Amino acid sequence: MSLELKNHFSLSSSSDVQVICKILETIGITYFNYIKIYNDGSRELLTNNASWIEHFYKNSLYKSVGTIDIEYLLPKGYFLWSELKTDDLIYTHGREFFNIDNGVSFVSKQKNSTTLYIFASTRDNYLINNFYVRNIDLLKRFILFFQDKAAYLMTAAEKNKIYLPEKQIIKNRECKNIILSEMIRQKFFEETTIERFFIPNCETNVYLTKREAECAAYMLDGATAKQIGKLLSISYRTVESHLNQIKEKMNCTSKEKLIDFLLSSNIQDVLIYKERK
């Protein structure tokens, strides 16, 4: 059953999204899509390519295997499209009819929803896959930029959700592979014990101790000193002491500057695994 989205906010807002996404063109990215999928299948959506989204829902591509895998079966993280089944209808239609290809999808899991940030280029720009890997920090920064600049659009999208005419059929085709991948990741973390976490891109040999790294990891996840203390079974004053020690090492005068420094170093991508997966 097809879904007509003519005059829907997800399409009419695309010109505003295009303005925000203009900077992406300077790094070879021509397609962007934000979608938040709730547990009941409804979704809020923003895109810079209204024609493709209209085609996607009109042709019921939300039922394709590739769509189901991305929307429901991938764990959190980011995934190059080349890792996925690019012979699926969602990819072939995008590639052949709209010149959308060579992409990367960011997946964020919440209790009641899954959020996707999707970037892509053209089908002839296969070299951009190397760019993604080497400059993933730029895409992470753009996601934060988009959340800031498109806040009013995201609020409106929440009030103008897309409701599918029928439920998607979710089969655990990829679940075993994904679970295995997570097991391998956890085992890798466990078998690469690190006592000193050297800060990337730092001119001096500055490093965090294992406990400092744990505190930094949870702080970057948004946890308070009391929450971190509970997670690590230490007092919140000890946590505060570790965070102050980190600030001194990084020569940061405030917690905000410390967070900015650690984020710019991308150290959060390699810090303690544990419950942060």
Coordinates of C-alpha atoms in Angstrom, one line a residue, residues 89-207:
L89 CA 15.4 -1.7 -3.7
I90 CA 16.0 1.2 -1.4
Y91 CA 19.5 1.6 -2.7
T92 CA 18.9 0.7 -6.4
H93 CA 16.0 3.2 -6.6
G94 CA 18.0 5.9 -5.0
R95 CA 21.0 5.2 -7.1
E96 CA 19.3 4.8 -10.5
F97 CA 16.5 7.3 -10.3
F98 CA 17.9 10.1 -8.0
N99 CA 21.7 9.7 -8.2
I100 CA 21.9 9.1 -4.4
D101 CA 24.7 6.7 -3.4
N102 CA 27.9 6.1 -1.4
G103 CA 26.4 7.0 1.9
V104 CA 26.9 6.7 5.6
S105 CA 24.1 6.3 8.2
F106 CA 24.4 7.3 11.9
V107 CA 22.1 5.3 14.2
S108 CA 21.2 6.5 17.7
K109 CA 19.0 4.2 19.9
Q110 CA 16.6 5.6 22.6
K111 CA 14.1 3.7 24.7
N112 CA 11.1 4.6 22.6
S113 CA 12.7 5.5 19.3
T114 CA 15.6 5.3 16.9
T115 CA 17.1 8.3 15.3
L116 CA 19.0 8.2 12.0
Y117 CA 21.2 10.9 10.4
I118 CA 21.9 9.9 6.8
F119 CA 24.6 11.4 4.5
A120 CA 25.2 10.5 0.9
S121 CA 26.8 11.6 -2.3
T122 CA 26.4 10.6 -6.0
R123 CA 27.0 7.1 -7.5
D124 CA 30.2 8.1 -9.2
N125 CA 31.8 9.5 -6.0
Y126 CA 32.9 6.2 -4.5
L127 CA 36.1 7.8 -3.1
I128 CA 34.0 9.7 -0.5
N129 CA 33.8 6.5 1.5
N130 CA 37.5 7.0 2.4
F131 CA 36.6 10.6 3.3
Y132 CA 33.9 9.5 5.7
V133 CA 36.4 7.2 7.6
R134 CA 39.1 9.9 7.8
N135 CA 36.7 12.8 8.7
I136 CA 34.0 11.2 10.7
D137 CA 34.3 14.0 13.2
L138 CA 33.1 16.5 10.7
L139 CA 29.9 14.6 10.2
K140 CA 29.4 14.3 14.0
R141 CA 29.9 18.0 14.2
F142 CA 27.3 18.6 11.5
I143 CA 24.8 16.5 13.4
L144 CA 25.2 18.9 16.4
F145 CA 25.0 21.9 14.0
F146 CA 21.8 20.5 12.5
Q147 CA 20.2 19.9 15.9
D148 CA 21.0 23.6 16.7
K149 CA 20.0 25.3 13.5
A150 CA 17.0 23.0 12.6
A151 CA 15.6 22.9 16.1
Y152 CA 12.4 24.7 15.0
L153 CA 12.0 22.3 12.1
M154 CA 12.5 19.3 14.3
T155 CA 9.8 20.6 16.6
A156 CA 7.4 21.0 13.7
A157 CA 8.3 17.6 12.3
E158 CA 7.4 16.0 15.7
K159 CA 3.9 17.6 15.3
N160 CA 3.7 16.4 11.7
K161 CA 4.7 12.8 11.9
I162 CA 4.4 10.3 9.0
Y163 CA 2.1 7.4 9.8
L164 CA 2.6 4.3 7.7
P165 CA -0.6 2.7 6.2
E166 CA 0.6 -0.7 7.3
K167 CA 3.1 -2.1 9.8
Q168 CA 6.6 -3.0 8.6
I169 CA 7.4 -6.7 8.9
I170 CA 10.6 -7.0 11.0
K171 CA 12.5 -10.3 10.7
N172 CA 15.7 -10.9 12.5
R173 CA 17.7 -11.5 9.4
E174 CA 20.8 -9.7 10.6
C175 CA 20.4 -9.9 14.3
K176 CA 22.8 -12.8 14.8
N177 CA 25.6 -11.1 12.9
I178 CA 25.0 -7.9 14.8
I179 CA 25.1 -9.6 18.1
L180 CA 28.2 -11.4 17.2
S181 CA 29.8 -8.1 16.1
E182 CA 29.0 -6.6 19.5
M183 CA 30.5 -9.6 21.2
I184 CA 33.7 -9.3 19.2
R185 CA 33.8 -5.5 20.0
Q186 CA 33.4 -6.2 23.7
K187 CA 36.0 -8.9 23.7
F188 CA 38.4 -6.6 21.8
F189 CA 37.9 -3.9 24.5
E190 CA 38.5 -6.5 27.3
E191 CA 41.7 -7.8 25.7
T192 CA 43.2 -4.4 24.9
T193 CA 43.6 -3.2 28.5
I194 CA 44.9 0.3 28.6
E195 CA 46.4 1.9 31.7
R196 CA 47.4 5.2 30.1
F197 CA 45.0 6.9 27.7
F198 CA 47.2 9.3 25.6
I199 CA 45.3 12.2 24.2
P200 CA 45.3 12.3 20.4
N201 CA 46.5 15.5 18.7
C202 CA 48.1 16.7 21.9
E203 CA 51.6 18.1 21.5
T204 CA 52.9 16.8 24.8
N205 CA 52.6 13.3 26.1
V206 CA 49.5 14.0 28.2
Y207 CA 47.5 11.0 29.2

